[in-house]
Amino acid sequence: MNSIRTVLCVAVLTVVSLAQAGAQDVPPVRVLAAVDVYDDGDELLLPVVIGGRTYRFGVDTGSSVTLYDRSLTNLFQTPAINAAIAGISLTLRRGAALDMATSRKLGGHDVRGLVGMDFLRGYVLRIDFDAGKLFFLSAAEPEGDAVPLVFRYGGRPVVQADITGWRSEPFVIDTGYVSNTSGFIEARLFDRLVAAGIGMEPVETKVVWVAGGEKSHVEALFRGMTLAKRQHSSLAFGRHPNVNLLGLNYLARYRVTFDFPNAVMYLKPSRQFGRRDGRDKTGLHLSRPDGRTIVESVDVESPAARVGVKSGDHLVRLDDLDCDSMRLYALRRSLAHCGGDIAVELLRGGERFMLRIDGSKDVNSAEDGEM
């Protein structure tokens, strides 16, 4: 980690020098491609054309390489095939495949690949959440605060961020991480911050999945974080086995310009600058395997479990929201920011149930004697 801090200090000086050097000579910036994206921090999806057919790939700075779903394997008659993103050439290489079926089910989008840093490193990207647009630019237009980038962990972009009450730590910028929280903090650091009182209200949940098996997840609220002299307070982070990262929910507070060729990111506050992190306290985990909104799992001893919600239930309505007609991300944001009772309508085996879930209490709230 010390080597990362040293490189970042050098990068700061480089960014300042570039900003001071003859800005009058900068040629006009051209838009190479413009793509519509969601304006709320949901997955960034690009139209990728292969053989005349369009597929949706996610923009993932947390992935070192560009990957495609195994369902596209039959397209490869040669070691590599040519594709295009809004007219920009992209090469896909045989063997760089993964099974994205679970991602499609849990994200609710028909994603067939990930555009990683092996491709993105050569481009300037601007994500304008307020406008709902992603731009590929011929060069960066410096706006807002300049944040130096270093490339580590297989070429992923890393920034240095100050954790309130602690010190500066390196964080991977991961546009592929979509959540109501700001990101993850590495496990040992997470535990130290919680022990020091910097991470507060830690919650550990045990998730039992429809397909079987059990998984634990821990998250906590942190006092705040400062990046490029901009501070945000009461941020939620999960506990990650081996890395710190900032995801889309954090970035959506800004108009973000990635100048990857010059190793700098620009942050300009957006209309969502004051958005708050959310913590879903209901215990519901949703999926969309076939167009229906299904309860994929329920946290053990959660408010949803206590009123009888079960894995496999078809969630029809949350208060006045028609679940099947909404994006899963929007539904999850509604659950994370509800702060009170939620009227739930669900179907199970053809039978309809009407329940009320208390969305204001944590899974291990003191009232339940588990703190």
Short mmCIF file of C-alpha atoms in Angstrom, two decimals:
data_model
loop_
_atom_site.label_atom_id
_atom_site.label_comp_id
_atom_site.label_asym_id
_atom_site.label_seq_id
_atom_site.Cartn_x
_atom_site.Cartn_y
_atom_site.Cartn_z
CA MET A 1 0.00 0.00 0.00
CA ASN A 2 2.95 2.42 0.68
CA SER A 3 4.10 2.04 -2.93
CA ILE A 4 0.62 2.99 -4.14
CA ARG A 5 0.70 6.15 -1.97
CA THR A 6 4.11 7.10 -3.41
CA VAL A 7 2.96 6.65 -7.00
CA LEU A 8 -0.19 8.66 -6.30
CA CYS A 9 1.86 11.57 -4.89
CA VAL A 10 3.92 11.64 -8.10
CA ALA A 11 0.69 11.46 -10.11
CA VAL A 12 -0.68 14.51 -8.26
CA LEU A 13 2.34 16.57 -9.35
CA THR A 14 1.95 15.33 -12.92
CA VAL A 15 -1.73 16.30 -13.01
CA VAL A 16 -0.94 19.79 -11.71
CA SER A 17 1.84 20.21 -14.29
CA LEU A 18 -0.46 19.14 -17.12
CA ALA A 19 -3.15 21.57 -15.97
CA GLN A 20 -0.63 24.44 -15.91
CA ALA A 21 0.89 23.69 -19.30
CA GLY A 22 -0.52 25.76 -22.16
CA ALA A 23 -4.23 24.99 -21.98
CA GLN A 24 -4.62 27.36 -24.96
CA ASP A 25 -3.17 24.70 -27.28
CA VAL A 26 -5.78 22.04 -26.51
CA PRO A 27 -7.73 21.06 -29.69
CA PRO A 28 -11.55 20.98 -29.64
CA VAL A 29 -12.99 17.89 -27.97
CA ARG A 30 -15.07 15.64 -30.23
CA VAL A 31 -17.76 13.18 -29.13
CA LEU A 32 -16.77 9.82 -30.60
CA ALA A 33 -19.90 8.07 -29.35
CA ALA A 34 -22.85 8.82 -27.06
CA VAL A 35 -24.88 6.13 -25.28
CA ASP A 36 -28.02 6.44 -23.14
CA VAL A 37 -27.52 5.13 -19.59
CA TYR A 38 -29.61 5.06 -16.43
CA ASP A 39 -29.45 8.27 -14.42
CA ASP A 40 -29.70 6.73 -10.93
CA GLY A 41 -26.59 4.56 -10.61
CA ASP A 42 -27.96 1.40 -12.21
CA GLU A 43 -25.71 -0.69 -14.49
CA LEU A 44 -23.90 1.18 -17.26
CA LEU A 45 -24.80 -0.76 -20.40
CA LEU A 46 -23.25 -0.38 -23.85
CA PRO A 47 -24.71 -1.63 -27.15
CA VAL A 48 -22.14 -4.00 -28.63
CA VAL A 49 -22.76 -5.07 -32.23
CA ILE A 50 -21.47 -8.51 -33.24
CA GLY A 51 -22.29 -9.87 -36.68
CA GLY A 52 -25.13 -7.40 -37.16
CA ARG A 53 -26.80 -8.22 -33.85
CA THR A 54 -26.73 -5.97 -30.77
CA TYR A 55 -25.91 -7.23 -27.29
CA ARG A 56 -25.62 -5.30 -24.04
CA PHE A 57 -22.27 -5.25 -22.25
CA GLY A 58 -21.59 -3.62 -18.89
CA VAL A 59 -18.92 -0.94 -18.43
CA ASP A 60 -16.66 -2.47 -15.79
CA THR A 61 -13.51 -0.66 -14.64
CA GLY A 62 -13.25 -3.34 -11.96
CA SER A 63 -12.51 -5.96 -14.63
CA SER A 64 -8.99 -6.16 -16.06
CA VAL A 65 -10.18 -7.70 -19.31
CA THR A 66 -13.20 -7.62 -21.61
CA LEU A 67 -15.35 -10.70 -21.19
CA TYR A 68 -18.33 -12.19 -22.99
CA ASP A 69 -21.09 -14.52 -21.82
CA ARG A 70 -20.78 -18.20 -22.63
CA SER A 71 -23.99 -17.96 -24.65
CA LEU A 72 -21.93 -16.12 -27.31
CA THR A 73 -19.25 -18.80 -27.60
CA ASN A 74 -20.75 -20.21 -30.80
CA LEU A 75 -19.99 -16.88 -32.56
CA PHE A 76 -16.26 -17.62 -32.46
CA GLN A 77 -15.11 -19.39 -35.59
CA THR A 78 -11.69 -17.70 -35.28
CA PRO A 79 -9.48 -16.81 -32.27
CA ALA A 80 -10.90 -13.26 -32.31
CA ILE A 81 -13.95 -11.51 -33.71
CA ASN A 82 -14.62 -7.88 -34.48
CA ALA A 83 -17.36 -6.00 -32.65
CA ALA A 84 -18.34 -2.35 -32.31
CA ILE A 85 -19.61 -0.01 -29.59
CA ALA A 86 -21.60 2.77 -31.25
CA GLY A 87 -19.14 2.69 -34.15
CA ILE A 88 -15.97 2.22 -32.05
CA SER A 89 -14.10 -1.01 -32.87
CA LEU A 90 -13.80 -3.67 -30.18
CA THR A 91 -12.01 -7.01 -30.47
CA LEU A 92 -13.35 -10.00 -28.54
CA ARG A 93 -10.98 -12.90 -28.03
CA ARG A 94 -11.99 -16.54 -27.84
CA GLY A 95 -11.69 -18.00 -24.36
CA ALA A 96 -12.49 -14.79 -22.43
CA ALA A 97 -15.89 -16.17 -21.45
CA LEU A 98 -17.85 -16.44 -18.22
CA ASP A 99 -21.33 -17.56 -17.22
CA MET A 100 -23.37 -14.39 -16.63
CA ALA A 101 -26.73 -16.10 -16.05
CA THR A 102 -26.67 -15.24 -12.35
CA SER A 103 -25.79 -11.63 -13.11
CA ARG A 104 -28.75 -11.37 -15.47
CA LYS A 105 -31.10 -12.87 -12.90
CA LEU A 106 -29.96 -10.71 -9.98
CA GLY A 107 -29.44 -7.51 -11.98
CA GLY A 108 -32.56 -7.77 -14.10
CA HIS A 109 -30.75 -6.78 -17.31
CA ASP A 110 -29.94 -8.96 -20.32
CA VAL A 111 -26.18 -8.45 -20.00
CA ARG A 112 -24.01 -10.53 -22.32
CA GLY A 113 -20.54 -9.26 -21.50
CA LEU A 114 -18.30 -6.79 -19.69
CA VAL A 115 -16.13 -4.14 -21.29
CA GLY A 116 -12.98 -4.11 -19.16
CA MET A 117 -9.87 -2.02 -18.70
CA ASP A 118 -7.93 -3.67 -21.53
CA PHE A 119 -10.25 -1.71 -23.85
CA LEU A 120 -11.21 1.28 -21.69
CA ARG A 121 -7.58 2.19 -20.86
CA GLY A 122 -7.20 3.73 -24.33
CA TYR A 123 -10.24 6.03 -24.11
CA VAL A 124 -11.69 9.09 -22.42
CA LEU A 125 -15.14 8.41 -20.95
CA ARG A 126 -17.60 10.86 -19.45
CA ILE A 127 -20.56 9.63 -17.40
CA ASP A 128 -23.21 12.33 -17.05
CA PHE A 129 -25.78 10.86 -14.67
CA ASP A 130 -27.93 14.00 -14.74
CA ALA A 131 -28.29 13.75 -18.51
CA GLY A 132 -28.42 9.94 -18.54
CA LYS A 133 -25.53 9.79 -21.04
CA LEU A 134 -22.15 8.11 -21.40
CA PHE A 135 -19.74 9.70 -23.87
CA PHE A 136 -16.56 8.48 -25.52
CA LEU A 137 -14.51 11.64 -26.13
CA SER A 138 -11.50 12.39 -28.31
CA ALA A 139 -9.84 14.07 -25.29
CA ALA A 140 -10.71 15.15 -21.78
CA GLU A 141 -12.32 18.48 -21.01
CA PRO A 142 -10.96 19.21 -17.53
CA GLU A 143 -13.92 20.12 -15.34
CA GLY A 144 -14.33 19.86 -11.61
CA ASP A 145 -11.65 18.35 -9.41
CA ALA A 146 -8.75 16.38 -10.88
CA VAL A 147 -8.06 13.05 -9.16
CA PRO A 148 -4.90 11.15 -10.14
CA LEU A 149 -5.23 7.51 -11.07
CA VAL A 150 -2.76 4.69 -10.78
CA PHE A 151 -3.37 1.29 -12.34
CA ARG A 152 -2.96 -1.72 -10.06
CA TYR A 153 -4.48 -5.16 -9.52
CA GLY A 154 -4.24 -6.09 -13.19
CA GLY A 155 -4.75 -2.59 -14.58
CA ARG A 156 -7.70 -1.42 -12.50
CA PRO A 157 -7.88 2.33 -11.71
CA VAL A 158 -7.01 3.23 -8.11
CA VAL A 159 -7.50 6.53 -6.26
CA GLN A 160 -6.44 7.69 -2.82
CA ALA A 161 -9.38 8.63 -0.54
CA ASP A 162 -9.38 9.94 3.04
CA ILE A 163 -11.56 8.00 5.48
CA THR A 164 -12.94 10.41 8.08
CA GLY A 165 -11.29 9.78 11.46
CA TRP A 166 -8.64 7.57 9.91
CA ARG A 167 -6.21 8.26 7.06
CA SER A 168 -5.83 8.02 3.32
CA GLU A 169 -6.35 4.59 1.75
CA PRO A 170 -6.27 3.30 -1.86
CA PHE A 171 -9.64 2.44 -3.45
CA VAL A 172 -10.31 0.71 -6.76
CA ILE A 173 -12.83 2.58 -8.91
CA ASP A 174 -15.31 -0.12 -9.96
CA THR A 175 -18.09 0.96 -12.32
CA GLY A 176 -19.28 -2.65 -12.38
CA TYR A 177 -20.28 -2.57 -8.71
CA VAL A 178 -23.96 -1.62 -8.50
CA SER A 179 -25.46 -1.29 -5.02
CA ASN A 180 -27.13 1.08 -2.57
CA THR A 181 -23.85 1.27 -0.66
CA SER A 182 -20.73 3.22 -1.66
CA GLY A 183 -18.53 0.16 -2.03
CA PHE A 184 -16.35 -2.20 0.00
CA ILE A 185 -13.56 -1.93 2.55
CA GLU A 186 -10.96 -4.68 2.89
CA ALA A 187 -11.76 -7.04 5.77
CA ARG A 188 -8.85 -6.32 8.12
CA LEU A 189 -9.19 -2.56 7.67
CA PHE A 190 -12.97 -2.82 8.02
CA ASP A 191 -12.61 -4.61 11.36
CA ARG A 192 -10.06 -2.05 12.64
CA LEU A 193 -12.34 0.84 11.71
CA VAL A 194 -15.33 -0.76 13.42
CA ALA A 195 -13.22 -1.44 16.54
CA ALA A 196 -12.14 2.23 16.55
CA GLY A 197 -15.73 3.44 16.30
CA ILE A 198 -15.19 4.85 12.80
CA GLY A 199 -17.40 2.14 11.32
CA MET A 200 -20.73 2.16 13.13
CA GLU A 201 -23.84 0.00 13.32
CA PRO A 202 -22.25 -3.10 11.80
CA VAL A 203 -24.83 -5.59 10.57
CA GLU A 204 -24.12 -9.20 9.68
CA THR A 205 -26.78 -11.08 7.77
CA LYS A 206 -27.03 -14.75 6.85
CA VAL A 207 -28.58 -15.25 3.44
CA VAL A 208 -30.20 -18.59 2.57
CA TRP A 209 -30.48 -18.99 -1.21
CA VAL A 210 -33.24 -20.69 -3.22
CA ALA A 211 -30.66 -22.99 -4.80
CA GLY A 212 -29.35 -23.93 -1.37
CA GLY A 213 -26.38 -22.83 0.67
CA GLU A 214 -25.81 -19.95 3.05
CA LYS A 215 -23.67 -16.83 2.81
CA SER A 216 -22.83 -14.11 5.32
CA HIS A 217 -22.57 -10.42 4.48
CA VAL A 218 -21.33 -7.64 6.76
CA GLU A 219 -21.75 -3.90 6.22
CA ALA A 220 -21.46 -0.80 8.40
CA LEU A 221 -21.96 2.95 8.29
CA PHE A 222 -18.79 5.03 8.22
CA ARG A 223 -18.42 8.64 9.33
CA GLY A 224 -17.45 9.82 5.90
CA MET A 225 -14.92 10.01 3.11
CA THR A 226 -13.11 12.80 1.29
CA LEU A 227 -12.05 12.51 -2.34
CA ALA A 228 -10.70 15.54 -4.21
CA LYS A 229 -11.57 17.78 -1.24
CA ARG A 230 -15.25 16.78 -1.48
CA GLN A 231 -16.62 15.09 1.62
CA HIS A 232 -19.61 12.80 2.00
CA SER A 233 -20.84 11.63 5.39
CA SER A 234 -22.63 8.51 6.65
CA LEU A 235 -21.45 6.19 3.89
CA ALA A 236 -22.29 2.49 3.91
CA PHE A 237 -19.59 -0.03 2.98
CA GLY A 238 -19.53 -3.80 2.88
CA ARG A 239 -16.69 -5.97 4.15
CA HIS A 240 -14.58 -7.39 1.30
CA PRO A 241 -12.03 -10.21 1.62
CA ASN A 242 -9.14 -8.36 -0.01
CA VAL A 243 -9.82 -4.93 -1.57
CA ASN A 244 -11.21 -1.43 -1.03
CA LEU A 245 -13.46 -0.19 -3.82
CA LEU A 246 -15.83 2.62 -4.74
CA GLY A 247 -18.81 1.74 -6.90
CA LEU A 248 -21.45 3.46 -9.01
CA ASN A 249 -23.55 4.64 -6.07
CA TYR A 250 -20.63 6.81 -4.94
CA LEU A 251 -19.79 8.02 -8.47
CA ALA A 252 -23.42 8.95 -9.25
CA ARG A 253 -22.94 12.05 -7.09
CA TYR A 254 -20.75 13.50 -9.84
CA ARG A 255 -20.33 14.07 -13.52
CA VAL A 256 -17.35 11.79 -13.97
CA THR A 257 -14.70 12.06 -16.67
CA PHE A 258 -12.17 9.24 -16.93
CA ASP A 259 -9.09 10.35 -18.85
CA PHE A 260 -7.50 6.93 -18.78
CA PRO A 261 -4.68 7.71 -21.27
CA ASN A 262 -3.47 10.53 -18.98
CA ALA A 263 -4.26 8.67 -15.72
CA VAL A 264 -6.64 11.24 -14.27
CA MET A 265 -10.30 11.33 -13.26
CA TYR A 266 -12.34 14.55 -13.06
CA LEU A 267 -15.25 14.90 -10.63
CA LYS A 268 -17.83 17.66 -10.99
CA PRO A 269 -20.74 17.63 -8.50
CA SER A 270 -24.01 16.62 -10.12
CA ARG A 271 -27.58 17.32 -9.05
CA GLN A 272 -27.31 14.08 -7.05
CA PHE A 273 -24.32 15.30 -5.05
CA GLY A 274 -26.25 15.06 -1.76
CA ARG A 275 -27.70 11.58 -2.36
CA ARG A 276 -27.55 9.29 0.66
CA ASP A 277 -26.43 5.71 0.86
CA GLY A 278 -29.21 3.27 1.63
CA ARG A 279 -29.38 0.16 3.79
CA ASP A 280 -32.14 -2.31 3.05
CA LYS A 281 -33.27 -3.53 6.47
CA THR A 282 -36.14 -5.72 5.26
CA GLY A 283 -33.98 -8.79 4.61
CA LEU A 284 -35.34 -9.23 1.06
CA HIS A 285 -33.06 -10.22 -1.82
CA LEU A 286 -34.76 -10.00 -5.20
CA SER A 287 -34.18 -11.54 -8.63
CA ARG A 288 -35.91 -11.56 -12.00
CA PRO A 289 -35.39 -14.92 -13.71
CA ASP A 290 -38.41 -14.80 -16.04
CA GLY A 291 -39.87 -11.30 -15.98
CA ARG A 292 -41.37 -11.79 -12.52
CA THR A 293 -39.88 -10.25 -9.37
CA ILE A 294 -38.93 -13.22 -7.21
CA VAL A 295 -37.71 -13.31 -3.62
CA GLU A 296 -34.35 -14.97 -4.24
CA SER A 297 -33.53 -15.25 -0.54
CA VAL A 298 -34.53 -13.87 2.86
CA ASP A 299 -32.08 -12.93 5.60
CA VAL A 300 -32.38 -15.15 8.65
CA GLU A 301 -34.30 -13.41 11.50
CA SER A 302 -34.99 -10.37 9.30
CA PRO A 303 -38.26 -8.37 9.36
CA ALA A 304 -39.31 -10.10 6.11
CA ALA A 305 -38.60 -13.55 7.57
CA ARG A 306 -40.55 -12.74 10.74
CA VAL A 307 -43.76 -11.98 8.85
CA GLY A 308 -43.47 -15.13 6.74
CA VAL A 309 -41.91 -14.09 3.43
CA LYS A 310 -40.18 -17.09 1.85
CA SER A 311 -37.63 -17.70 -0.88
CA GLY A 312 -39.41 -18.26 -4.18
CA ASP A 313 -42.35 -15.92 -3.44
CA HIS A 314 -43.49 -13.72 -6.34
CA LEU A 315 -43.38 -10.11 -5.15
CA VAL A 316 -46.28 -8.30 -6.81
CA ARG A 317 -46.45 -4.91 -5.06
CA LEU A 318 -44.51 -2.83 -2.54
CA ASP A 319 -46.88 -0.17 -1.25
CA ASP A 320 -48.13 1.36 -4.53
CA LEU A 321 -45.23 0.12 -6.66
CA ASP A 322 -45.88 -2.49 -9.37
CA CYS A 323 -42.76 -4.61 -8.88
CA ASP A 324 -42.64 -6.42 -12.22
CA SER A 325 -42.76 -3.16 -14.17
CA MET A 326 -39.83 -1.59 -12.31
CA ARG A 327 -36.10 -2.11 -12.64
CA LEU A 328 -34.68 -4.20 -9.80
CA TYR A 329 -32.22 -1.44 -8.91
CA ALA A 330 -35.06 1.08 -8.50
CA LEU A 331 -36.96 -1.40 -6.32
CA ARG A 332 -33.90 -1.98 -4.15
CA ARG A 333 -33.41 1.77 -3.71
CA SER A 334 -37.05 2.06 -2.60
CA LEU A 335 -36.50 -0.68 0.00
CA ALA A 336 -33.25 0.88 1.18
CA HIS A 337 -34.83 4.29 1.77
CA CYS A 338 -38.29 3.32 3.02
CA GLY A 339 -37.62 3.95 6.74
CA GLY A 340 -40.93 2.44 7.95
CA ASP A 341 -43.65 -0.13 7.36
CA ILE A 342 -44.09 -1.43 3.83
CA ALA A 343 -47.28 -3.04 2.51
CA VAL A 344 -46.30 -6.16 0.56
CA GLU A 345 -48.42 -8.18 -1.85
CA LEU A 346 -47.04 -11.53 -2.94
CA LEU A 347 -48.07 -14.74 -4.66
CA ARG A 348 -47.14 -18.24 -3.52
CA GLY A 349 -48.46 -21.32 -5.25
CA GLY A 350 -51.37 -19.37 -6.71
CA GLU A 351 -52.37 -17.96 -3.33
CA ARG A 352 -52.19 -14.21 -2.67
CA PHE A 353 -50.81 -12.80 0.60
CA MET A 354 -50.90 -9.27 2.01
CA LEU A 355 -48.21 -8.54 4.61
CA ARG A 356 -46.54 -5.58 6.30
CA ILE A 357 -42.77 -5.48 6.72
CA ASP A 358 -41.00 -3.12 9.12
CA GLY A 359 -38.22 -1.63 7.03
CA SER A 360 -36.83 0.54 9.84
CA LYS A 361 -35.19 -2.18 11.98
CA ASP A 362 -31.92 -3.93 11.26
CA VAL A 363 -31.75 -7.71 11.14
CA ASN A 364 -29.86 -7.76 14.44
CA SER A 365 -31.57 -4.77 16.08
CA ALA A 366 -31.20 -4.31 19.84
CA GLU A 367 -34.95 -4.81 20.26
CA ASP A 368 -34.48 -8.41 19.21
CA GLY A 369 -31.73 -8.95 21.79
CA GLU A 370 -29.01 -9.76 19.27
CA MET A 371 -26.74 -6.73 19.56
#
